[in-house]
Amino acid sequence: MKLLNAEQIRQWDAFTIKNEPLSSLELMERAANACARWIVQNTLAESYYIFCGKGNNGGDGLAIARLLYNANKKVAVYILESDAKGSDDYISNFNILHHLSAIPIFMIRGERDLPELPFNCIIIDALFGTGLNRPLTGLAAKMVDHINNSIAPAIAIDIPSGLFGDHSSAHNTIVKARHTLSFQVLKTAFLVAENEPWIGHVHIMDINLHPAFPDEVSTPFSIINKSLASREYRPRNAFAHKGNFGHALLIAGSWGKAGAAVLCSRACLRTGAGLVTAHVPQSGVTVLQTAVPEAMVFPDKEAEQVSGLNYDLNHFTAVGIGPGIGTGVKQQLLLKELLEHIQRPLVLDADALNILSENKALLNLLKPDTILTPHPKEFARLFGEAADDFKRIELAQTKAMELSIFIVLKGHHSFVACPDGTGYFNITGNAGMAKGGSGDALTGMVTSLLAQGYLPKEAALLGVFLHGLAGDLAAASGGMEALLASDLIDHIGNAFKQL
Ligand SMILES: NC(=O)C1=CN([C@@H]2O[C@H](COP(=O)(O)OP(=O)(O)OC[C@H]3O[C@@H](n4cnc5c(N)ncnc54)[C@H](O)[C@@H]3O)[C@@H](O)[C@H]2O)[C@@H](O)CC1
Ligand SMILES: Nc1ncnc2c1ncn2[C@@H]1O[C@H](COP(=O)(O)OP(=O)(O)O)[C@@H](O)[C@H]1O
Ligand SMILES: [K+]
């Protein structure tokens, strides 16, 4: 699913108005209806304090006020006064509301006009939406501070006021919403960690924008959703044999970190690879053969670390390297040798990435379409710190293009930067996965898909989606706190079944 920017969402509104056709006021009514319905179904409050600007976001707020009143809720409306006369649809809704004398409307001209907010009210934030074009200052910023200083929860309409949809809002004054009710599609602002303090729980209201529009626009970003993942998925042929599903090689583990090799291998097998060989130090052999009897083991000549490649890499259909290997001289030499000789699809994770960070010249050895799976710290070590999350995403895209590789920037919404300049945000996964071992499972899963013949882009997108979905299914059955990477791996099968 394409990820549209604020301007494209505005164009989608206009396209719907022209082609459905309907009036913009009717579309606003549809949006307000969806929000009011959600508010009635999901909240119980003594009263609703609705803060409105004079643009269309404020128009939404005025319509919501009327609909909540019609649903027997106690409402009061506070309008941020400005020199602007207000958008047409704002004015129409203001006139309708004005005639309903039962709803009190207050104009806020100065700080003294700000109402006291009782603890048992709900604040509806309809001050600014996607039309925000600069950070809030003056009375608007004071109003937001006033909302944020209240203990009553705020529900933001479309986007918390003060937040930009498509770029960083660091240092802005922004409404801290408990819930955000947004329209039709996710905005980029909801996908980055730096906005977590403002957006609360995001709920997407379907307002039936015209389905033909997304096909007409091109966007660099997309969302990995179930339909995209299902399109990538290739079910197994009934007459298949293990030779059809490739042979994955995983180079992982060191003394005290044999678990990384176990998790990685198990995830690789659970994702469907025909054969899995783990190259581990000798100390890891018994651990691996006991914990994952389905995997074959290639014991290194060293006891505590992997140190060399004494086999033909062409024997394997895909290779994953990094989890728990350490960053010593021998591992550095091993990685260099691997990068020089490999002719197969490759995934680099964890310590393999840390070695690259300390030996940047190795980046030039990366073959096209290699997949790197850094978390934000590993990414910073590799490519430098970014000023904010949006800049980090931009940097990932630049580097993916420059080096012709895939970069899976891991996080709550992992971002897959592709060498063709496109990028994909994942929407599965949960905070239960924020625990050592989850990343090792991802390495095994992506390597497994590569081994089975999925193209690197397909493997990265499907792997990230299934990994998050398996985490979600595991969390649904055992809760987030208790979630182990092993539980995630045990749910990979159920994740496949949902495709
Ligand atoms: N037909 C449509 O276009 C629909 C629009 N919808 C709503 O319309 C919103 C967008 O409405 P608008 O484009 O009118 O924009 P806003 O309602 O976000 O308001 C923008 C207005 O505020 C001014 N402004 C921007 N930044 C400011 C700042 N920092 N300080 C003071 N003033 C500032 C702008 O000049 C503009 O006049 C969406 O977020 C959504 O809530 C929905 O009703 C769905 C349908
Ligand atoms: N809060 C979260 N929401 C969704 N996914 C998460 C969250 N925290 C971690 N993850 C996922 O778990 C994995 C953690 O990987 P990583 O940081 O490399 O950890 P590890 O120490 O297990 O290797 C990533 O795929 C990441 O996207
Ligand atoms: K808002």
Coordinates of C-alpha atoms and ligand atoms in Angstrom, one line a residue:
M1 CA 0.0 0.0 0.0
K2 CA 1.4 3.4 -1.0
L3 CA 2.3 5.8 1.7
L4 CA 1.0 9.2 0.7
N5 CA 2.3 12.6 1.8
A6 CA 0.0 15.4 3.2
E7 CA -0.2 17.0 -0.3
Q8 CA -1.2 13.7 -1.9
I9 CA -3.9 13.1 0.7
R10 CA -5.2 16.6 0.0
Q11 CA -5.3 15.6 -3.7
W12 CA -7.1 12.4 -2.9
D13 CA -9.8 14.4 -1.1
A14 CA -10.1 16.7 -4.1
F15 CA -10.2 13.6 -6.5
T16 CA -12.9 12.0 -4.4
I17 CA -14.9 15.3 -4.4
K18 CA -14.7 15.5 -8.2
N19 CA -15.2 11.9 -9.1
E20 CA -17.6 10.4 -6.6
P21 CA -18.9 13.1 -6.8
L22 CA -19.8 14.8 -3.5
S23 CA -19.2 18.3 -2.0
S24 CA -16.3 18.9 0.3
L25 CA -18.7 19.7 3.1
E26 CA -20.2 16.2 2.6
L27 CA -16.8 14.7 2.8
M28 CA -16.1 16.6 6.0
E29 CA -19.4 15.3 7.4
R30 CA -18.3 11.8 6.6
A31 CA -15.0 12.3 8.3
A32 CA -16.7 13.9 11.4
N33 CA -19.2 11.1 11.5
A34 CA -16.5 8.4 11.6
C35 CA -14.8 10.3 14.4
A36 CA -17.9 11.0 16.4
R37 CA -19.0 7.3 16.1
W38 CA -15.6 6.2 17.4
I39 CA -15.7 8.7 20.3
V40 CA -19.2 7.6 21.3
Q41 CA -18.3 3.9 21.1
N42 CA -15.0 4.2 22.9
T43 CA -15.2 7.0 25.5
L44 CA -17.3 7.8 28.5
A45 CA -16.9 11.4 29.9
E46 CA -18.8 14.0 31.8
S47 CA -18.2 16.5 29.0
Y48 CA -16.3 17.1 25.7
Y49 CA -14.1 20.2 25.3
I50 CA -13.6 20.7 21.6
F51 CA -10.7 23.0 20.5
C52 CA -11.0 24.2 16.9
G53 CA -8.9 26.2 14.5
K54 CA -10.4 28.0 11.5
G55 CA -9.2 25.6 8.8
N56 CA -10.8 22.3 7.7
N57 CA -9.4 20.5 10.8
G58 CA -11.4 23.0 12.9
G59 CA -14.4 22.4 10.5
D60 CA -14.1 18.7 11.4
G61 CA -14.1 19.7 15.1
L62 CA -17.3 21.8 14.8
A63 CA -19.1 19.0 12.9
I64 CA -17.9 16.5 15.6
A65 CA -19.3 18.8 18.3
R66 CA -22.7 18.8 16.6
L67 CA -22.7 15.0 16.2
L68 CA -21.7 14.4 19.8
Y69 CA -24.4 16.8 20.9
N70 CA -26.9 14.8 18.8
A71 CA -25.7 11.7 20.6
N72 CA -26.7 13.4 23.9
K73 CA -23.2 14.3 24.9
K74 CA -22.4 17.5 26.8
V75 CA -20.1 19.6 24.6
A76 CA -18.5 23.0 24.6
V77 CA -16.5 24.5 21.7
Y78 CA -13.4 26.7 21.9
I79 CA -12.2 28.4 18.8
L80 CA -8.8 29.9 18.4
E81 CA -9.4 33.3 17.1
S82 CA -7.2 34.6 14.3
D83 CA -7.3 37.2 11.6
A84 CA -8.3 34.5 9.1
K85 CA -11.9 34.4 8.1
G86 CA -11.8 30.6 8.1
S87 CA -12.1 27.9 5.3
D88 CA -15.4 27.6 3.5
D89 CA -16.3 24.3 5.2
Y90 CA -15.3 25.7 8.6
I91 CA -17.6 28.7 8.0
S92 CA -20.5 26.4 6.9
N93 CA -20.1 24.2 10.0
F94 CA -19.8 27.3 12.2
N95 CA -23.1 28.6 10.9
I96 CA -24.9 25.3 11.5
L97 CA -23.5 25.1 15.0
H98 CA -24.3 28.8 15.7
H99 CA -28.0 28.0 15.1
L100 CA -27.9 25.2 17.6
S101 CA -28.0 27.6 20.5
A102 CA -27.7 24.7 23.0
I103 CA -24.0 24.3 22.2
P104 CA -21.8 26.9 23.9
I105 CA -19.1 28.4 21.6
F106 CA -16.3 30.5 23.0
M107 CA -13.7 32.5 21.0
I108 CA -10.2 32.3 22.5
R109 CA -8.6 35.7 21.9
G110 CA -6.0 35.6 24.7
E111 CA -4.7 33.3 27.4
R112 CA -7.4 34.6 29.8
D113 CA -10.0 33.0 27.7
L114 CA -8.6 29.5 28.1
P115 CA -11.1 27.3 30.0
E116 CA -10.3 25.3 33.1
L117 CA -10.3 21.7 32.0
P118 CA -12.0 19.3 34.5
F119 CA -10.2 16.0 35.0
N120 CA -13.3 14.0 33.9
C121 CA -13.7 15.7 30.5
I122 CA -12.3 14.6 27.2
I123 CA -10.4 17.1 25.0
I124 CA -10.9 17.0 21.3
D125 CA -8.0 18.6 19.4
A126 CA -9.2 20.0 16.1
L127 CA -6.9 23.0 16.0
F128 CA -4.6 22.2 13.1
G129 CA -4.4 19.3 10.7
T130 CA -2.3 18.6 7.7
G131 CA -2.5 22.3 6.7
L132 CA 0.1 23.1 9.4
N133 CA 2.9 25.0 7.6
R134 CA 5.1 26.2 10.5
P135 CA 5.6 25.4 14.1
L136 CA 3.0 26.7 16.5
T137 CA 3.8 30.0 18.3
G138 CA 1.9 32.6 20.3
L139 CA -1.6 31.9 21.5
A140 CA -1.8 28.6 19.4
A141 CA 1.2 27.3 21.3
K142 CA -0.2 28.5 24.6
M143 CA -3.5 26.7 23.9
V144 CA -1.6 23.5 23.2
D145 CA 0.4 23.9 26.4
H146 CA -2.9 24.4 28.2
I147 CA -4.3 21.2 26.7
N148 CA -1.1 19.3 27.6
N149 CA -1.1 20.6 31.2
S150 CA -4.5 19.1 31.8
I151 CA -4.8 15.6 33.1
A152 CA -7.9 15.0 30.9
P153 CA -7.1 12.8 27.9
A154 CA -6.9 14.4 24.4
I155 CA -8.2 12.9 21.2
A156 CA -6.5 14.4 18.2
I157 CA -8.4 14.7 14.9
D158 CA -6.4 13.6 11.9
I159 CA -3.1 14.5 13.5
P160 CA -2.0 16.0 16.8
S161 CA -2.0 19.8 16.3
G162 CA 1.6 21.1 15.8
L163 CA 2.9 17.8 14.3
F164 CA 4.0 17.8 10.7
G165 CA 2.9 14.9 8.6
D166 CA 6.0 14.3 6.5
H167 CA 9.0 15.7 8.3
S168 CA 10.5 16.1 11.7
S169 CA 8.6 18.1 14.3
A170 CA 11.5 18.1 16.8
H171 CA 11.2 21.1 19.1
N172 CA 7.6 21.9 18.0
T173 CA 4.8 22.5 20.5
I174 CA 2.5 19.6 19.9
V175 CA -0.7 18.3 21.4
K176 CA 0.1 15.1 23.4
A177 CA -2.8 12.9 22.3
R178 CA -4.1 9.7 24.0
H179 CA -5.7 8.7 20.7
T180 CA -5.3 10.0 17.2
L181 CA -8.2 9.5 14.8
S182 CA -6.8 9.9 11.3
F183 CA -8.4 9.5 7.9
Q184 CA -8.2 6.6 5.4
V185 CA -4.4 5.9 5.5
L186 CA -1.4 6.1 7.8
K187 CA 0.8 9.2 7.6
T188 CA 4.6 9.0 7.8
A189 CA 4.5 10.9 11.0
F190 CA 2.8 8.0 12.7
L191 CA 5.6 5.5 11.7
V192 CA 8.7 7.1 13.4
A193 CA 9.7 6.6 17.0
E194 CA 10.4 10.3 17.7
N195 CA 6.6 11.0 17.4
E196 CA 5.6 8.4 19.9
P197 CA 5.1 11.0 22.7
W198 CA 2.4 12.8 20.7
I199 CA 0.4 10.4 18.7
G200 CA -0.9 7.9 21.3
H201 CA -2.9 5.1 19.8
V202 CA -3.5 5.7 16.1
H203 CA -6.9 4.7 14.7
I204 CA -7.5 4.9 10.9
M205 CA -11.1 6.0 10.0
D206 CA -12.3 4.7 6.7
I207 CA -13.9 7.7 5.0
N208 CA -14.3 5.9 1.6
L209 CA -11.9 8.1 -0.4
H210 CA -12.1 7.2 -4.1
P211 CA -10.3 3.8 -4.6
A212 CA -8.9 4.8 -8.0
F213 CA -6.7 7.6 -6.7
P214 CA -3.7 5.7 -5.3
D215 CA -3.0 4.1 -8.7
E216 CA -2.5 7.5 -10.2
V217 CA 0.2 8.8 -7.9
S218 CA 3.8 7.6 -7.4
T219 CA 5.3 7.6 -4.0
P220 CA 8.8 6.6 -2.8
F221 CA 7.3 4.9 0.3
S222 CA 4.9 2.1 0.8
I223 CA 3.6 0.1 3.7
I224 CA 4.1 -3.7 4.0
N225 CA 0.7 -4.9 4.8
K226 CA -0.9 -8.3 4.6
S227 CA -1.9 -8.0 1.0
L228 CA 1.6 -7.1 0.0
A229 CA 3.1 -9.9 2.0
S230 CA 0.5 -12.4 0.6
R231 CA 1.4 -11.3 -2.9
E232 CA 5.1 -12.1 -2.3
Y233 CA 4.3 -15.5 -0.6
R234 CA 4.8 -18.6 -2.8
P235 CA 3.0 -21.7 -1.3
R236 CA 4.8 -25.0 -1.4
N237 CA 4.2 -27.3 -4.3
A238 CA 2.7 -30.7 -3.3
F239 CA 5.4 -32.6 -5.2
A240 CA 8.2 -30.6 -3.6
H241 CA 11.3 -32.2 -2.0
K242 CA 13.9 -30.6 0.3
G243 CA 16.1 -29.8 -2.6
N244 CA 13.5 -27.3 -3.8
F245 CA 13.9 -25.1 -0.7
G246 CA 17.5 -24.4 -0.7
H247 CA 20.4 -24.8 1.7
A248 CA 21.0 -22.0 4.0
L249 CA 24.4 -21.4 5.7
L250 CA 24.3 -19.4 9.0
I251 CA 27.6 -18.2 10.5
A252 CA 26.8 -17.4 14.1
G253 CA 27.7 -17.7 17.7
S254 CA 30.8 -17.6 19.9
W255 CA 31.6 -18.7 23.5
G256 CA 28.7 -17.6 25.6
K257 CA 26.6 -16.7 22.6
A258 CA 25.7 -20.1 21.2
G259 CA 22.1 -19.1 21.7
A260 CA 22.3 -16.6 18.8
A261 CA 23.2 -19.5 16.5
V262 CA 20.4 -21.6 17.9
L263 CA 17.7 -19.0 17.4
C264 CA 18.9 -18.0 14.0
S265 CA 19.0 -21.7 12.8
R266 CA 15.6 -22.5 14.3
A267 CA 14.0 -19.5 12.7
C268 CA 15.6 -20.4 9.4
L269 CA 14.1 -23.9 9.5
R270 CA 10.7 -22.7 10.7
T271 CA 10.6 -20.3 7.7
G272 CA 11.0 -23.2 5.3
A273 CA 14.5 -23.7 4.2
G274 CA 15.1 -27.2 2.9
L275 CA 18.5 -27.6 4.7
V276 CA 20.2 -25.5 7.2
T277 CA 23.9 -25.6 8.2
A278 CA 25.2 -23.6 11.1
H279 CA 28.9 -22.7 11.1
V280 CA 29.7 -22.3 14.8
P281 CA 32.8 -22.6 17.1
Q282 CA 33.4 -26.0 18.5
S283 CA 32.0 -25.0 21.8
G284 CA 28.6 -24.4 20.1
V285 CA 28.4 -27.8 18.4
T286 CA 26.7 -29.8 21.2
V287 CA 24.5 -26.9 22.0
L288 CA 23.3 -26.6 18.5
Q289 CA 22.9 -30.3 17.8
T290 CA 20.9 -30.7 21.0
A291 CA 18.7 -27.6 20.6
V292 CA 18.1 -27.8 16.9
P293 CA 18.6 -31.4 15.7
E294 CA 17.2 -30.6 12.3
A295 CA 20.1 -28.4 11.5
M296 CA 23.5 -29.6 10.4
V297 CA 26.6 -28.1 12.0
F298 CA 29.9 -27.1 10.5
P299 CA 32.3 -26.9 13.5
D300 CA 35.0 -24.2 13.2
K301 CA 38.6 -25.2 14.0
E302 CA 38.5 -22.9 16.9
A303 CA 36.8 -23.6 20.2
E304 CA 35.3 -20.2 21.1
Q305 CA 34.9 -18.2 17.9
V306 CA 34.4 -18.6 14.2
S307 CA 37.7 -18.0 12.4
G308 CA 37.7 -19.2 8.8
L309 CA 35.8 -20.6 5.8
N310 CA 37.0 -24.1 5.1
Y311 CA 34.3 -25.0 2.7
D312 CA 32.9 -24.0 -0.7
L313 CA 30.4 -21.2 -0.3
N314 CA 28.8 -22.2 -3.6
H315 CA 27.5 -25.3 -1.9
F316 CA 24.8 -23.1 -0.3
T317 CA 22.0 -21.2 -1.8
A318 CA 22.1 -18.3 0.7
V319 CA 24.2 -17.1 3.6
G320 CA 23.5 -15.2 6.8
I321 CA 26.3 -14.0 9.0
G322 CA 26.6 -12.0 12.2
P323 CA 24.5 -13.0 15.2
G324 CA 26.8 -13.4 18.2
I325 CA 30.1 -13.9 16.3
G326 CA 32.1 -11.1 18.0
T327 CA 34.3 -8.6 16.3
G328 CA 37.8 -10.0 16.8
V329 CA 40.5 -10.0 14.2
K330 CA 39.7 -13.6 13.1
Q331 CA 36.0 -12.7 12.5
Q332 CA 37.1 -9.6 10.6
L333 CA 39.3 -11.8 8.3
L334 CA 36.5 -14.3 7.9
L335 CA 34.1 -11.6 6.9
K336 CA 36.5 -10.1 4.4
E337 CA 37.1 -13.5 2.9
L338 CA 33.4 -14.1 2.7
L339 CA 32.7 -10.8 1.0
E340 CA 35.5 -11.4 -1.5
H341 CA 34.2 -14.8 -2.6
I342 CA 30.5 -15.0 -2.1
Q343 CA 28.4 -15.4 -5.2
R344 CA 25.2 -16.1 -3.3
P345 CA 22.5 -13.9 -1.7
L346 CA 23.8 -12.7 1.7
V347 CA 22.4 -11.2 4.9
L348 CA 24.6 -9.3 7.3
D349 CA 23.5 -8.7 10.8
A350 CA 24.8 -7.8 14.3
D351 CA 28.6 -8.3 14.7
A352 CA 29.0 -8.6 10.9
L353 CA 27.7 -5.0 10.8
N354 CA 29.9 -3.9 13.7
I355 CA 32.9 -5.3 11.8
L356 CA 31.9 -3.3 8.7
S357 CA 31.6 -0.1 10.9
E358 CA 35.2 -0.5 12.0
N359 CA 36.5 -1.4 8.6
K360 CA 34.5 0.8 6.3
A361 CA 36.5 -0.2 3.2
L362 CA 34.7 -3.6 3.4
L363 CA 31.5 -1.7 2.4
N364 CA 33.0 -1.6 -1.1
L365 CA 33.1 -5.4 -1.2
L366 CA 29.3 -5.7 -0.7
K367 CA 27.8 -7.4 -3.8
P368 CA 24.6 -5.8 -5.2
D369 CA 21.4 -6.7 -3.4
T370 CA 23.1 -7.8 -0.2
I371 CA 20.8 -7.3 2.8
L372 CA 21.9 -5.5 5.9
T373 CA 19.7 -5.6 9.0
P374 CA 20.9 -2.9 11.5
H375 CA 19.1 -1.6 14.5
P376 CA 19.4 2.2 14.9
K377 CA 22.7 2.0 16.9
E378 CA 24.3 -0.4 14.4
F379 CA 23.0 1.9 11.6
A380 CA 24.6 5.0 13.3
R381 CA 27.9 3.1 13.7
L382 CA 27.8 2.2 10.0
F383 CA 26.6 5.4 8.4
G384 CA 26.7 8.1 11.0
E385 CA 24.2 9.7 13.4
A386 CA 21.1 11.4 11.8
A387 CA 19.6 14.5 13.3
D388 CA 16.1 12.9 13.5
D389 CA 14.2 9.8 12.4
F390 CA 13.2 11.3 9.1
K391 CA 16.8 12.1 8.3
R392 CA 17.8 8.6 9.3
I393 CA 15.3 7.2 6.8
E394 CA 16.6 9.5 4.1
L395 CA 20.2 8.4 4.9
A396 CA 19.2 4.8 4.7
Q397 CA 17.7 5.4 1.3
T398 CA 20.7 7.3 0.1
K399 CA 23.1 4.5 1.3
A400 CA 20.9 1.7 -0.1
M401 CA 21.1 3.5 -3.5
E402 CA 24.8 4.4 -3.3
L403 CA 25.8 0.8 -2.3
S404 CA 23.1 -1.0 -4.3
I405 CA 22.0 -2.9 -1.2
F406 CA 18.9 -3.4 0.9
I407 CA 19.0 -1.9 4.4
V408 CA 16.5 -3.1 6.9
L409 CA 16.5 -0.4 9.5
K410 CA 14.9 -2.2 12.5
G411 CA 12.5 -0.6 14.9
H412 CA 8.8 -0.5 15.9
H413 CA 8.1 0.1 12.2
S414 CA 11.1 -1.4 10.5
F415 CA 12.0 0.4 7.3
V416 CA 13.3 -1.5 4.3
A417 CA 15.4 0.9 2.1
C418 CA 15.8 -0.5 -1.4
P419 CA 18.5 0.2 -4.0
D420 CA 16.0 1.6 -6.4
G421 CA 15.2 4.4 -4.1
T422 CA 11.9 3.0 -2.8
G423 CA 11.3 2.3 0.9
Y424 CA 8.8 0.1 2.8
F425 CA 7.5 0.5 6.4
N426 CA 6.5 -2.6 8.3
I427 CA 3.3 -2.5 10.4
T428 CA 3.5 -5.8 12.3
G429 CA 5.5 -6.3 15.5
N430 CA 5.2 -5.1 19.1
A431 CA 7.2 -4.0 22.1
G432 CA 7.4 -7.6 23.4
M433 CA 10.0 -8.2 20.7
A434 CA 12.3 -5.6 22.3
K435 CA 14.3 -8.4 23.9
G436 CA 17.6 -10.0 22.9
G437 CA 17.2 -12.7 20.3
S438 CA 14.5 -11.2 18.2
G439 CA 17.0 -9.8 15.7
D440 CA 18.7 -13.2 15.5
A441 CA 15.4 -14.7 14.5
L442 CA 14.9 -12.1 11.7
T443 CA 18.4 -13.0 10.3
G444 CA 17.4 -16.6 10.1
M445 CA 14.1 -15.9 8.5
V446 CA 15.4 -13.6 5.8
T447 CA 18.2 -16.0 5.0
S448 CA 15.7 -18.8 4.8
L449 CA 13.6 -17.0 2.3
L450 CA 16.7 -16.1 0.2
A451 CA 17.7 -19.8 0.3
Q452 CA 14.3 -20.8 -1.0
G453 CA 14.7 -18.6 -4.1
Y454 CA 12.9 -15.4 -3.0
L455 CA 14.5 -12.4 -4.6
P456 CA 16.3 -10.1 -2.0
K457 CA 13.5 -7.5 -2.1
E458 CA 10.8 -10.2 -1.6
A459 CA 12.8 -11.9 1.2
A460 CA 13.4 -8.6 3.1
L461 CA 9.7 -7.5 2.8
L462 CA 8.1 -10.9 3.5
G463 CA 10.7 -11.7 6.2
V464 CA 10.2 -8.4 8.1
F465 CA 6.4 -8.8 7.9
L466 CA 6.3 -12.4 9.0
H467 CA 8.7 -11.7 11.8
G468 CA 6.5 -9.0 13.2
L469 CA 3.4 -11.0 12.7
A470 CA 4.9 -14.0 14.5
G471 CA 5.8 -11.7 17.3
D472 CA 2.2 -10.3 17.4
L473 CA 0.7 -13.9 17.5
A474 CA 3.2 -14.9 20.3
A475 CA 2.3 -11.7 22.3
A476 CA -1.4 -12.4 21.8
S477 CA -1.0 -15.8 23.3
G478 CA 1.5 -15.1 26.1
G479 CA 1.7 -11.4 26.6
M480 CA 4.5 -9.0 25.7
E481 CA 6.6 -9.1 28.8
A482 CA 7.0 -12.8 28.8
L483 CA 7.6 -13.0 25.0
L484 CA 10.8 -14.9 24.1
A485 CA 12.4 -15.0 20.7
S486 CA 11.8 -18.7 20.9
D487 CA 8.0 -18.0 21.2
L488 CA 8.2 -15.8 18.2
I489 CA 9.9 -18.6 16.3
D490 CA 7.2 -21.1 17.4
H491 CA 4.6 -18.8 15.9
I492 CA 6.2 -18.4 12.4
G493 CA 4.0 -21.2 11.2
N494 CA 0.8 -19.5 12.3
A495 CA 2.1 -16.3 10.7
F496 CA 2.5 -18.1 7.4
K497 CA -1.1 -19.4 7.8
Q498 CA -2.4 -15.9 7.9
L499 CA -1.0 -15.0 4.4
Ligands
LIG1 N1 -12.2 18.0 2.1 C1 -11.1 17.9 2.7 O1 -10.1 18.4 2.2 C2 -11.1 17.2 4.0 C3 -10.2 17.7 5.0 N2 -10.2 17.2 6.2 C4 -9.6 18.0 7.3 O2 -8.9 19.1 6.8 C5 -7.6 19.2 7.4 C6 -6.7 20.1 6.6 O3 -7.4 21.3 6.6 P1 -6.7 22.6 6.1 O4 -5.9 22.4 4.9 O5 -7.7 23.7 6.1 O6 -5.6 22.9 7.2 P2 -5.7 23.1 8.8 O7 -7.1 22.9 9.3 O8 -4.7 22.2 9.3 O9 -5.4 24.6 9.1 C7 -4.5 25.3 8.3 C8 -4.8 26.7 8.5 O10 -3.9 27.2 9.5 C9 -2.9 28.0 9.0 N3 -1.7 27.6 9.7 C10 -0.8 26.7 9.3 N4 0.2 26.6 10.2 C11 -0.1 27.5 11.2 C12 0.6 27.9 12.3 N5 1.7 27.3 12.7 N6 0.1 28.9 13.1 C13 -1.1 29.5 12.7 N7 -1.8 29.2 11.6 C14 -1.3 28.2 10.8 C15 -2.9 27.8 7.5 O11 -2.5 29.0 6.9 C16 -4.4 27.4 7.2 O12 -5.1 28.6 7.1 C17 -7.2 17.8 7.6 O13 -6.2 17.6 8.5 C18 -8.5 17.1 8.0 O14 -8.7 17.3 9.4 C19 -11.3 16.3 6.6 O15 -12.4 17.1 6.8 C20 -11.5 15.3 5.5 C21 -11.9 16.0 4.3
LIG2 N1 8.8 -2.1 20.1 C1 9.0 -2.9 19.0 N2 8.0 -3.0 18.1 C2 8.1 -3.8 17.1 N3 9.2 -4.5 16.8 C3 10.2 -4.5 17.6 C4 10.2 -3.7 18.8 N4 11.3 -3.8 19.5 C5 12.1 -4.6 18.7 N5 11.4 -5.1 17.6 C6 12.0 -6.0 16.6 O1 12.8 -7.0 17.2 C7 14.0 -7.1 16.5 C8 15.2 -6.7 17.4 O2 16.4 -6.8 16.7 P1 17.8 -6.4 17.4 O3 17.6 -5.0 18.0 O4 18.8 -6.7 16.4 O5 17.8 -7.3 18.7 P2 18.7 -8.6 19.0 O6 19.4 -8.2 20.2 O7 17.6 -9.6 19.3 O8 19.5 -9.0 17.8 C9 13.9 -6.2 15.2 O9 13.5 -6.9 14.1 C10 12.9 -5.1 15.7 O10 12.2 -4.6 14.6
K3 K -5.6 18.2 15.1

